[in-house]
Amino acid sequence: MDDIEMFRSLVEEASHSPEHSEEWTKALQGCPDAWIAVLIPSLQNVTSLRLRYHCSPTYSMPMVARAAVGEKPFDLNPVFQKLEDVMIIMQDDNKASYRMDDLLPFFSFPAMRSFTGNAINEENSWTYQGYPKQAPGTSGIKNLRFGHWSRCNGENGFLGFVKLCQALESFDFQHDDQAIWGESYYPFRPGAFYASLSTQKHSLRVIRLNNRGQHPWYFDADDFDEGFELGTFGSMMDFHQLRELQIPWATLLQVDSREKPTVRASDILPASLEHLHLADCREQDFSVIIEVLRDILKHREKRFANLKILEVQPKQLYRKPPGNYVLWVDCVGVPQSTIDTYASVEIECQEKGIEFRFNKNGKHRIPGPH
């Protein structure tokens, strides 16, 4: 207890009431988040922040919000003015997650350029009473990345994050149907993300959207809240700065309930595109996907002169024999039948100066040894 008493004065200085001070001091006995909150007032010169939580950040995130508006104790001692890069990960607790509004204060710090978050959902968001809403287009953040270490569910396309950016250049989002474990689940919503990313069509250069996950061909609206719709992703023609697009092929081509594309790739992709990665490609859809690729190649000279890489992520892989593999992706391979199926496309790509390749990242089905 003596060690905790040493920090009592710091807690009292940072607290907004005697009751809050007492609660916070007690939380120092076994709550790492309470200790993180104590340290925040001393982070004047930090440029990069990495946080791993094992429970909801009930103490540190309100402190960040207070720092964003210069509230006590930050009125005389501002922090995070040099902060450029933030990564926040939630571990171990299936039910713990961040609400979007918990994290929005990070977007207001002047030097911020990159934000990586996990275990974030847009359900039941709230606004910290002392933190006013930030105006759209006022954040200098260039790179957003979500969902690579633990689940993220973007019911509204993470619009709350995206619209704050003045000129977002890279957006990477990996979806999980789970919003709140055991309570609420929402499928990937292409329409919501299209609306969100369209606010940054003037600057986006890289979009990686659910390229490691799965896309339902259609869903039963009775399984979800009234008015819940997946929507369609829409045309990318006006994304004039876009260089790289990684996306489930069914999302891009707006596949309907009959599992047929409703648009042509050559009509919706921008001429600026250099790298196209089609994810979540099932074997039974290969013939349709090959038609999509040939449509792109057909318009190589007039529409896609900048295209350098065409990439396909097969759904089915095979497990290689035991060996000294460094990475998980080295343990699996693309079936020879898949390679043979795309052989003619690869030849045509070579003739047109485009690299064709397979990608083994993402969720796969591995039936057994090849």
Coordinates of C-alpha atoms in Angstrom, one line a residue:
M1 CA 0.0 0.0 0.0
D2 CA 3.0 2.3 0.6
D3 CA 3.8 2.3 -3.1
I4 CA 0.3 3.3 -4.0
E5 CA 0.4 6.1 -1.4
M6 CA 3.4 7.6 -3.3
F7 CA 1.2 8.2 -6.3
R8 CA -1.9 9.5 -4.4
S9 CA -0.8 13.1 -4.9
L10 CA -0.6 12.5 -8.7
V11 CA -4.1 11.0 -8.7
E12 CA -5.5 13.8 -6.6
E13 CA -4.0 16.4 -9.0
A14 CA -5.5 14.7 -12.0
S15 CA -8.9 13.8 -10.6
H16 CA -11.9 15.9 -11.1
S17 CA -13.5 15.1 -7.7
P18 CA -12.6 13.6 -4.3
E19 CA -14.8 10.6 -5.1
H20 CA -13.1 10.1 -8.4
S21 CA -9.7 10.4 -6.7
E22 CA -10.6 7.7 -4.1
E23 CA -12.0 5.3 -6.7
W24 CA -8.9 5.8 -8.9
T25 CA -6.5 5.2 -6.0
K26 CA -8.3 2.0 -5.1
A27 CA -8.1 0.8 -8.7
L28 CA -4.3 1.1 -8.6
Q29 CA -4.5 -2.2 -6.7
G30 CA -4.6 -4.6 -9.6
C31 CA -5.9 -2.5 -12.5
P32 CA -3.2 -1.8 -15.1
D33 CA -5.5 0.8 -16.8
A34 CA -5.5 2.9 -13.7
W35 CA -1.7 3.0 -13.8
I36 CA -1.7 4.0 -17.5
A37 CA -4.0 6.9 -16.6
V38 CA -1.5 8.0 -13.9
L39 CA 1.3 8.1 -16.4
I40 CA -0.5 10.1 -19.1
P41 CA 0.3 13.6 -17.7
S42 CA 4.0 12.8 -18.0
L43 CA 3.9 12.0 -21.8
Q44 CA 4.7 15.5 -23.2
N45 CA 7.3 14.3 -25.7
V46 CA 6.0 10.9 -26.7
T47 CA 5.7 10.4 -30.5
S48 CA 4.5 6.8 -30.7
L49 CA 2.1 5.0 -28.4
R50 CA 1.4 1.2 -28.1
L51 CA -1.2 0.1 -25.7
R52 CA -2.4 -3.5 -25.0
Y53 CA -5.4 -3.8 -22.8
H54 CA -6.9 -6.8 -21.0
C55 CA -10.1 -5.0 -19.9
S56 CA -12.1 -1.9 -20.9
P57 CA -10.0 1.3 -20.4
T58 CA -12.3 3.1 -18.0
Y59 CA -9.6 5.3 -16.6
S60 CA -7.1 6.1 -19.4
M61 CA -9.4 6.9 -22.2
P62 CA -11.3 9.7 -20.3
M63 CA -7.8 11.1 -19.5
V64 CA -7.0 11.2 -23.2
A65 CA -10.3 13.0 -23.8
R66 CA -9.4 15.5 -21.2
A67 CA -5.9 16.0 -22.7
A68 CA -7.6 16.7 -26.1
V69 CA -9.5 19.6 -24.7
G70 CA -6.9 20.9 -22.3
E71 CA -8.9 20.1 -19.2
K72 CA -7.3 19.8 -15.8
P73 CA -4.5 18.7 -15.3
F74 CA -3.6 19.4 -19.0
D75 CA -4.6 23.1 -18.9
L76 CA -1.1 24.0 -17.8
N77 CA 0.7 20.8 -18.9
P78 CA -0.4 19.8 -22.4
V79 CA 0.5 16.3 -23.6
F80 CA 0.5 14.3 -26.9
Q81 CA 1.4 17.4 -28.9
K82 CA 4.1 15.4 -30.7
L83 CA 2.2 12.2 -30.9
E84 CA 2.2 10.8 -34.5
D85 CA 1.4 7.1 -34.3
V86 CA -1.1 5.2 -32.0
M87 CA -1.7 1.4 -31.8
I88 CA -4.3 0.1 -29.4
I89 CA -5.0 -3.7 -28.9
M90 CA -7.6 -5.4 -26.7
Q91 CA -6.5 -8.9 -25.6
D92 CA -7.9 -11.9 -23.7
D93 CA -11.4 -10.6 -22.9
N94 CA -14.0 -11.6 -25.5
K95 CA -16.6 -9.1 -24.2
A96 CA -14.3 -6.1 -23.8
S97 CA -14.2 -3.7 -26.7
Y98 CA -13.7 0.0 -27.5
R99 CA -16.6 2.2 -28.4
M100 CA -15.7 4.5 -31.3
D101 CA -16.2 7.6 -29.2
D102 CA -13.6 6.4 -26.7
L103 CA -11.0 6.7 -29.3
L104 CA -12.0 9.9 -31.2
P105 CA -9.9 12.2 -29.0
F106 CA -6.7 10.8 -30.5
F107 CA -7.8 12.3 -33.8
S108 CA -7.5 15.8 -32.5
F109 CA -3.8 15.9 -31.6
P110 CA -1.9 18.0 -34.1
A111 CA 0.9 15.7 -35.1
M112 CA -1.2 12.5 -35.4
R113 CA -0.7 10.7 -38.8
S114 CA -1.4 7.0 -38.1
F115 CA -4.0 5.1 -36.0
T116 CA -4.3 1.4 -35.6
G117 CA -7.1 -0.1 -33.5
N118 CA -8.7 -3.4 -32.6
A119 CA -11.8 -4.7 -30.8
I120 CA -13.7 -1.7 -31.9
N121 CA -17.4 -1.6 -32.6
E122 CA -19.8 1.3 -33.4
E123 CA -22.7 0.0 -31.3
N124 CA -23.8 1.9 -28.2
S125 CA -21.3 4.8 -28.8
W126 CA -21.4 7.6 -26.3
T127 CA -19.7 11.0 -26.1
Y128 CA -17.6 12.0 -23.2
Q129 CA -19.3 15.0 -21.6
G130 CA -16.2 17.2 -21.6
Y131 CA -15.2 16.4 -25.2
P132 CA -17.0 18.4 -27.9
K133 CA -17.5 16.9 -31.3
Q134 CA -14.6 17.5 -33.7
A135 CA -15.4 19.1 -37.0
P136 CA -15.1 16.9 -40.1
G137 CA -12.0 17.2 -42.2
T138 CA -9.8 18.6 -39.3
S139 CA -7.6 15.6 -38.5
G140 CA -4.2 15.2 -40.1
I141 CA -4.3 11.4 -39.8
K142 CA -3.2 9.8 -43.1
N143 CA -3.4 6.0 -42.3
L144 CA -6.1 4.0 -40.5
R145 CA -5.9 0.3 -39.8
F146 CA -8.4 -1.8 -38.0
G147 CA -9.0 -5.5 -37.0
H148 CA -5.7 -7.3 -37.6
W149 CA -5.2 -8.6 -34.1
S150 CA -8.8 -8.8 -32.8
R151 CA -12.3 -8.3 -34.0
C152 CA -13.7 -5.1 -35.3
N153 CA -17.3 -4.5 -36.4
G154 CA -18.1 -1.4 -38.5
E155 CA -21.9 -1.2 -38.4
N156 CA -21.7 2.3 -39.9
G157 CA -18.6 2.0 -42.0
F158 CA -16.4 3.7 -39.3
L159 CA -17.7 7.0 -40.6
G160 CA -17.0 8.6 -37.3
F161 CA -13.3 8.0 -37.8
V162 CA -13.0 8.5 -41.6
K163 CA -14.9 11.8 -41.9
L164 CA -12.6 13.5 -39.4
C165 CA -9.6 13.1 -41.7
Q166 CA -8.7 16.0 -44.0
A167 CA -6.8 13.8 -46.5
L168 CA -6.8 10.1 -45.6
E169 CA -4.4 8.1 -47.8
S170 CA -4.7 4.5 -46.5
F171 CA -7.6 2.6 -45.0
D172 CA -7.3 -1.0 -43.9
F173 CA -10.3 -2.7 -42.2
Q174 CA -10.8 -6.4 -41.4
H175 CA -14.3 -7.3 -40.4
D176 CA -15.7 -9.6 -37.8
D177 CA -19.5 -10.3 -37.5
Q178 CA -19.2 -10.1 -33.7
A179 CA -20.0 -6.7 -32.3
I180 CA -20.5 -7.6 -28.7
W181 CA -19.7 -11.2 -27.8
G182 CA -22.8 -13.3 -27.2
E183 CA -25.1 -10.3 -27.7
S184 CA -25.0 -8.6 -31.1
Y185 CA -23.7 -9.7 -34.5
Y186 CA -23.7 -7.7 -37.8
P187 CA -22.4 -8.8 -41.2
F188 CA -20.1 -6.8 -43.3
R189 CA -21.9 -3.8 -44.8
P190 CA -20.3 -2.8 -48.1
G191 CA -22.7 0.1 -48.6
A192 CA -21.8 1.7 -45.2
F193 CA -18.1 1.5 -46.0
Y194 CA -18.6 2.9 -49.5
A195 CA -20.4 5.9 -48.1
S196 CA -17.7 6.4 -45.5
L197 CA -14.7 6.1 -47.9
S198 CA -16.4 8.3 -50.5
T199 CA -15.7 11.2 -48.1
Q200 CA -12.0 10.6 -48.9
K201 CA -12.1 9.9 -52.6
H202 CA -9.9 12.9 -53.3
S203 CA -7.0 11.4 -51.4
L204 CA -7.2 7.7 -50.8
R205 CA -4.3 5.8 -52.3
V206 CA -4.7 2.4 -50.6
I207 CA -7.9 0.5 -49.6
R208 CA -7.7 -2.9 -48.0
L209 CA -11.3 -3.7 -47.1
N210 CA -12.1 -7.1 -45.5
N211 CA -9.6 -8.7 -47.8
R212 CA -8.7 -11.3 -45.1
G213 CA -12.3 -12.0 -44.2
Q214 CA -15.5 -13.3 -45.8
H215 CA -18.4 -11.7 -47.6
P216 CA -21.9 -13.2 -47.4
W217 CA -23.5 -13.6 -50.8
Y218 CA -26.8 -12.4 -49.3
F219 CA -28.5 -12.4 -45.9
D220 CA -31.9 -12.7 -44.3
A221 CA -33.0 -9.3 -43.1
D222 CA -35.2 -11.0 -40.5
D223 CA -32.0 -12.0 -38.7
F224 CA -31.1 -8.4 -38.0
D225 CA -32.6 -5.2 -36.7
E226 CA -35.3 -3.5 -38.7
G227 CA -34.0 -1.4 -41.5
F228 CA -30.5 -3.1 -41.4
E229 CA -29.2 -3.3 -45.0
L230 CA -25.9 -4.5 -46.4
G231 CA -26.0 -2.1 -49.4
T232 CA -23.7 -2.2 -52.4
F233 CA -20.1 -0.9 -52.5
G234 CA -20.5 1.3 -55.5
S235 CA -18.2 2.6 -58.3
M236 CA -14.6 3.5 -57.6
M237 CA -14.2 5.6 -60.8
D238 CA -14.0 8.9 -58.9
F239 CA -11.2 7.7 -56.6
H240 CA -8.6 9.3 -58.8
Q241 CA -5.7 8.8 -56.4
L242 CA -6.3 5.1 -55.7
R243 CA -3.3 2.9 -56.4
E244 CA -4.0 -0.3 -54.5
L245 CA -7.4 -2.0 -53.9
Q246 CA -7.7 -5.2 -51.9
I247 CA -11.3 -6.3 -51.5
P248 CA -13.6 -9.5 -51.7
W249 CA -14.4 -9.9 -55.4
A250 CA -18.1 -10.3 -54.5
T251 CA -18.1 -6.9 -52.8
L252 CA -16.4 -5.2 -55.7
L253 CA -18.7 -6.7 -58.3
Q254 CA -21.8 -6.3 -56.2
V255 CA -22.7 -10.0 -56.4
D256 CA -26.5 -10.6 -56.0
S257 CA -28.4 -13.5 -54.3
R258 CA -28.0 -15.6 -57.5
E259 CA -24.2 -15.3 -57.0
K260 CA -23.8 -13.3 -60.2
P261 CA -22.0 -9.9 -60.6
T262 CA -24.2 -7.0 -61.3
V263 CA -21.5 -4.6 -62.7
R264 CA -18.4 -4.9 -64.8
A265 CA -14.9 -4.3 -63.3
S266 CA -13.9 -2.1 -66.3
D267 CA -16.9 0.2 -65.6
I268 CA -16.2 0.8 -61.9
L269 CA -12.4 0.8 -61.4
P270 CA -10.3 4.0 -61.6
A271 CA -7.6 4.4 -64.3
S272 CA -5.0 5.2 -61.5
L273 CA -5.1 1.6 -60.1
E274 CA -1.8 -0.2 -60.0
H275 CA -2.6 -3.2 -57.8
L276 CA -5.9 -5.1 -57.6
H277 CA -6.3 -7.9 -55.1
L278 CA -9.5 -10.0 -55.4
A279 CA -10.1 -11.8 -52.1
D280 CA -12.4 -14.6 -50.9
C281 CA -12.4 -16.5 -54.2
R282 CA -14.3 -19.8 -54.0
E283 CA -13.5 -22.6 -56.4
Q284 CA -17.0 -22.7 -57.8
D285 CA -16.7 -19.0 -58.8
F286 CA -13.4 -19.3 -60.6
S287 CA -15.0 -19.2 -64.1
V288 CA -16.8 -15.9 -63.2
I289 CA -13.7 -14.4 -61.7
I290 CA -11.6 -15.3 -64.7
E291 CA -14.1 -13.4 -66.9
V292 CA -13.7 -10.4 -64.5
L293 CA -9.9 -10.5 -65.0
R294 CA -10.2 -10.8 -68.7
D295 CA -12.5 -7.9 -68.8
I296 CA -9.8 -5.8 -67.1
L297 CA -7.1 -7.1 -69.4
K298 CA -9.2 -6.3 -72.4
H299 CA -9.2 -2.7 -71.4
R300 CA -5.5 -2.6 -70.4
E301 CA -4.3 0.0 -73.0
K302 CA -7.2 2.5 -72.8
R303 CA -8.4 2.2 -69.2
F304 CA -5.7 0.5 -67.0
A305 CA -2.4 1.6 -68.4
N306 CA -1.0 2.0 -64.8
L307 CA -2.0 -1.6 -63.7
K308 CA 1.1 -3.6 -62.5
I309 CA -0.3 -6.4 -60.3
L310 CA -3.4 -8.7 -60.4
E311 CA -3.8 -10.8 -57.4
V312 CA -6.2 -13.6 -56.5
Q313 CA -6.8 -15.0 -53.0
P314 CA -8.1 -18.6 -53.4
K315 CA -10.5 -19.8 -50.7
Q316 CA -9.2 -23.3 -50.7
L317 CA -5.6 -24.2 -50.0
Y318 CA -3.8 -27.4 -49.0
R319 CA -1.5 -28.1 -46.1
K320 CA 2.1 -28.9 -46.9
P321 CA 4.0 -31.8 -45.3
P322 CA 5.7 -31.0 -42.0
G323 CA 8.9 -28.8 -42.4
N324 CA 10.8 -25.9 -40.9
Y325 CA 8.4 -23.2 -41.8
V326 CA 8.9 -19.7 -40.5
L327 CA 5.4 -18.3 -41.2
W328 CA 2.0 -19.8 -41.2
V329 CA 1.5 -18.9 -44.9
D330 CA 4.6 -21.0 -45.7
C331 CA 2.7 -24.1 -44.3
V332 CA 0.0 -24.0 -47.0
G333 CA 0.0 -23.9 -50.7
V334 CA -2.2 -23.2 -53.7
P335 CA -3.6 -26.4 -55.2
Q336 CA -2.2 -27.3 -58.6
S337 CA -5.7 -27.4 -60.0
T338 CA -6.2 -23.7 -59.1
I339 CA -2.8 -22.8 -60.7
D340 CA -3.8 -24.6 -63.9
T341 CA -7.2 -22.9 -64.0
Y342 CA -5.6 -19.5 -64.0
A343 CA -2.7 -20.4 -66.3
S344 CA -4.2 -18.7 -69.3
V345 CA -4.9 -15.5 -67.3
E346 CA -1.3 -15.5 -66.1
I347 CA 0.0 -15.8 -69.6
E348 CA -2.1 -13.0 -70.8
C349 CA -1.0 -10.9 -67.9
Q350 CA 2.7 -11.5 -68.8
E351 CA 2.0 -10.5 -72.4
K352 CA 0.6 -7.2 -71.2
G353 CA 3.3 -6.5 -68.7
I354 CA 1.3 -7.3 -65.6
E355 CA 2.4 -9.5 -62.7
F356 CA -0.2 -12.2 -61.8
R357 CA 0.0 -13.9 -58.4
F358 CA -1.9 -15.8 -55.7
N359 CA -2.3 -14.6 -52.2
K360 CA -2.5 -17.0 -49.2
N361 CA -3.6 -14.6 -46.5
G362 CA -7.1 -14.5 -45.1
K363 CA -9.6 -17.1 -44.0
H364 CA -9.3 -20.4 -45.9
R365 CA -10.7 -23.9 -46.1
I366 CA -8.0 -26.5 -45.9
P367 CA -9.5 -30.0 -46.6
G368 CA -6.3 -31.9 -45.9
P369 CA -2.9 -32.9 -47.4
H370 CA -2.8 -32.4 -51.1

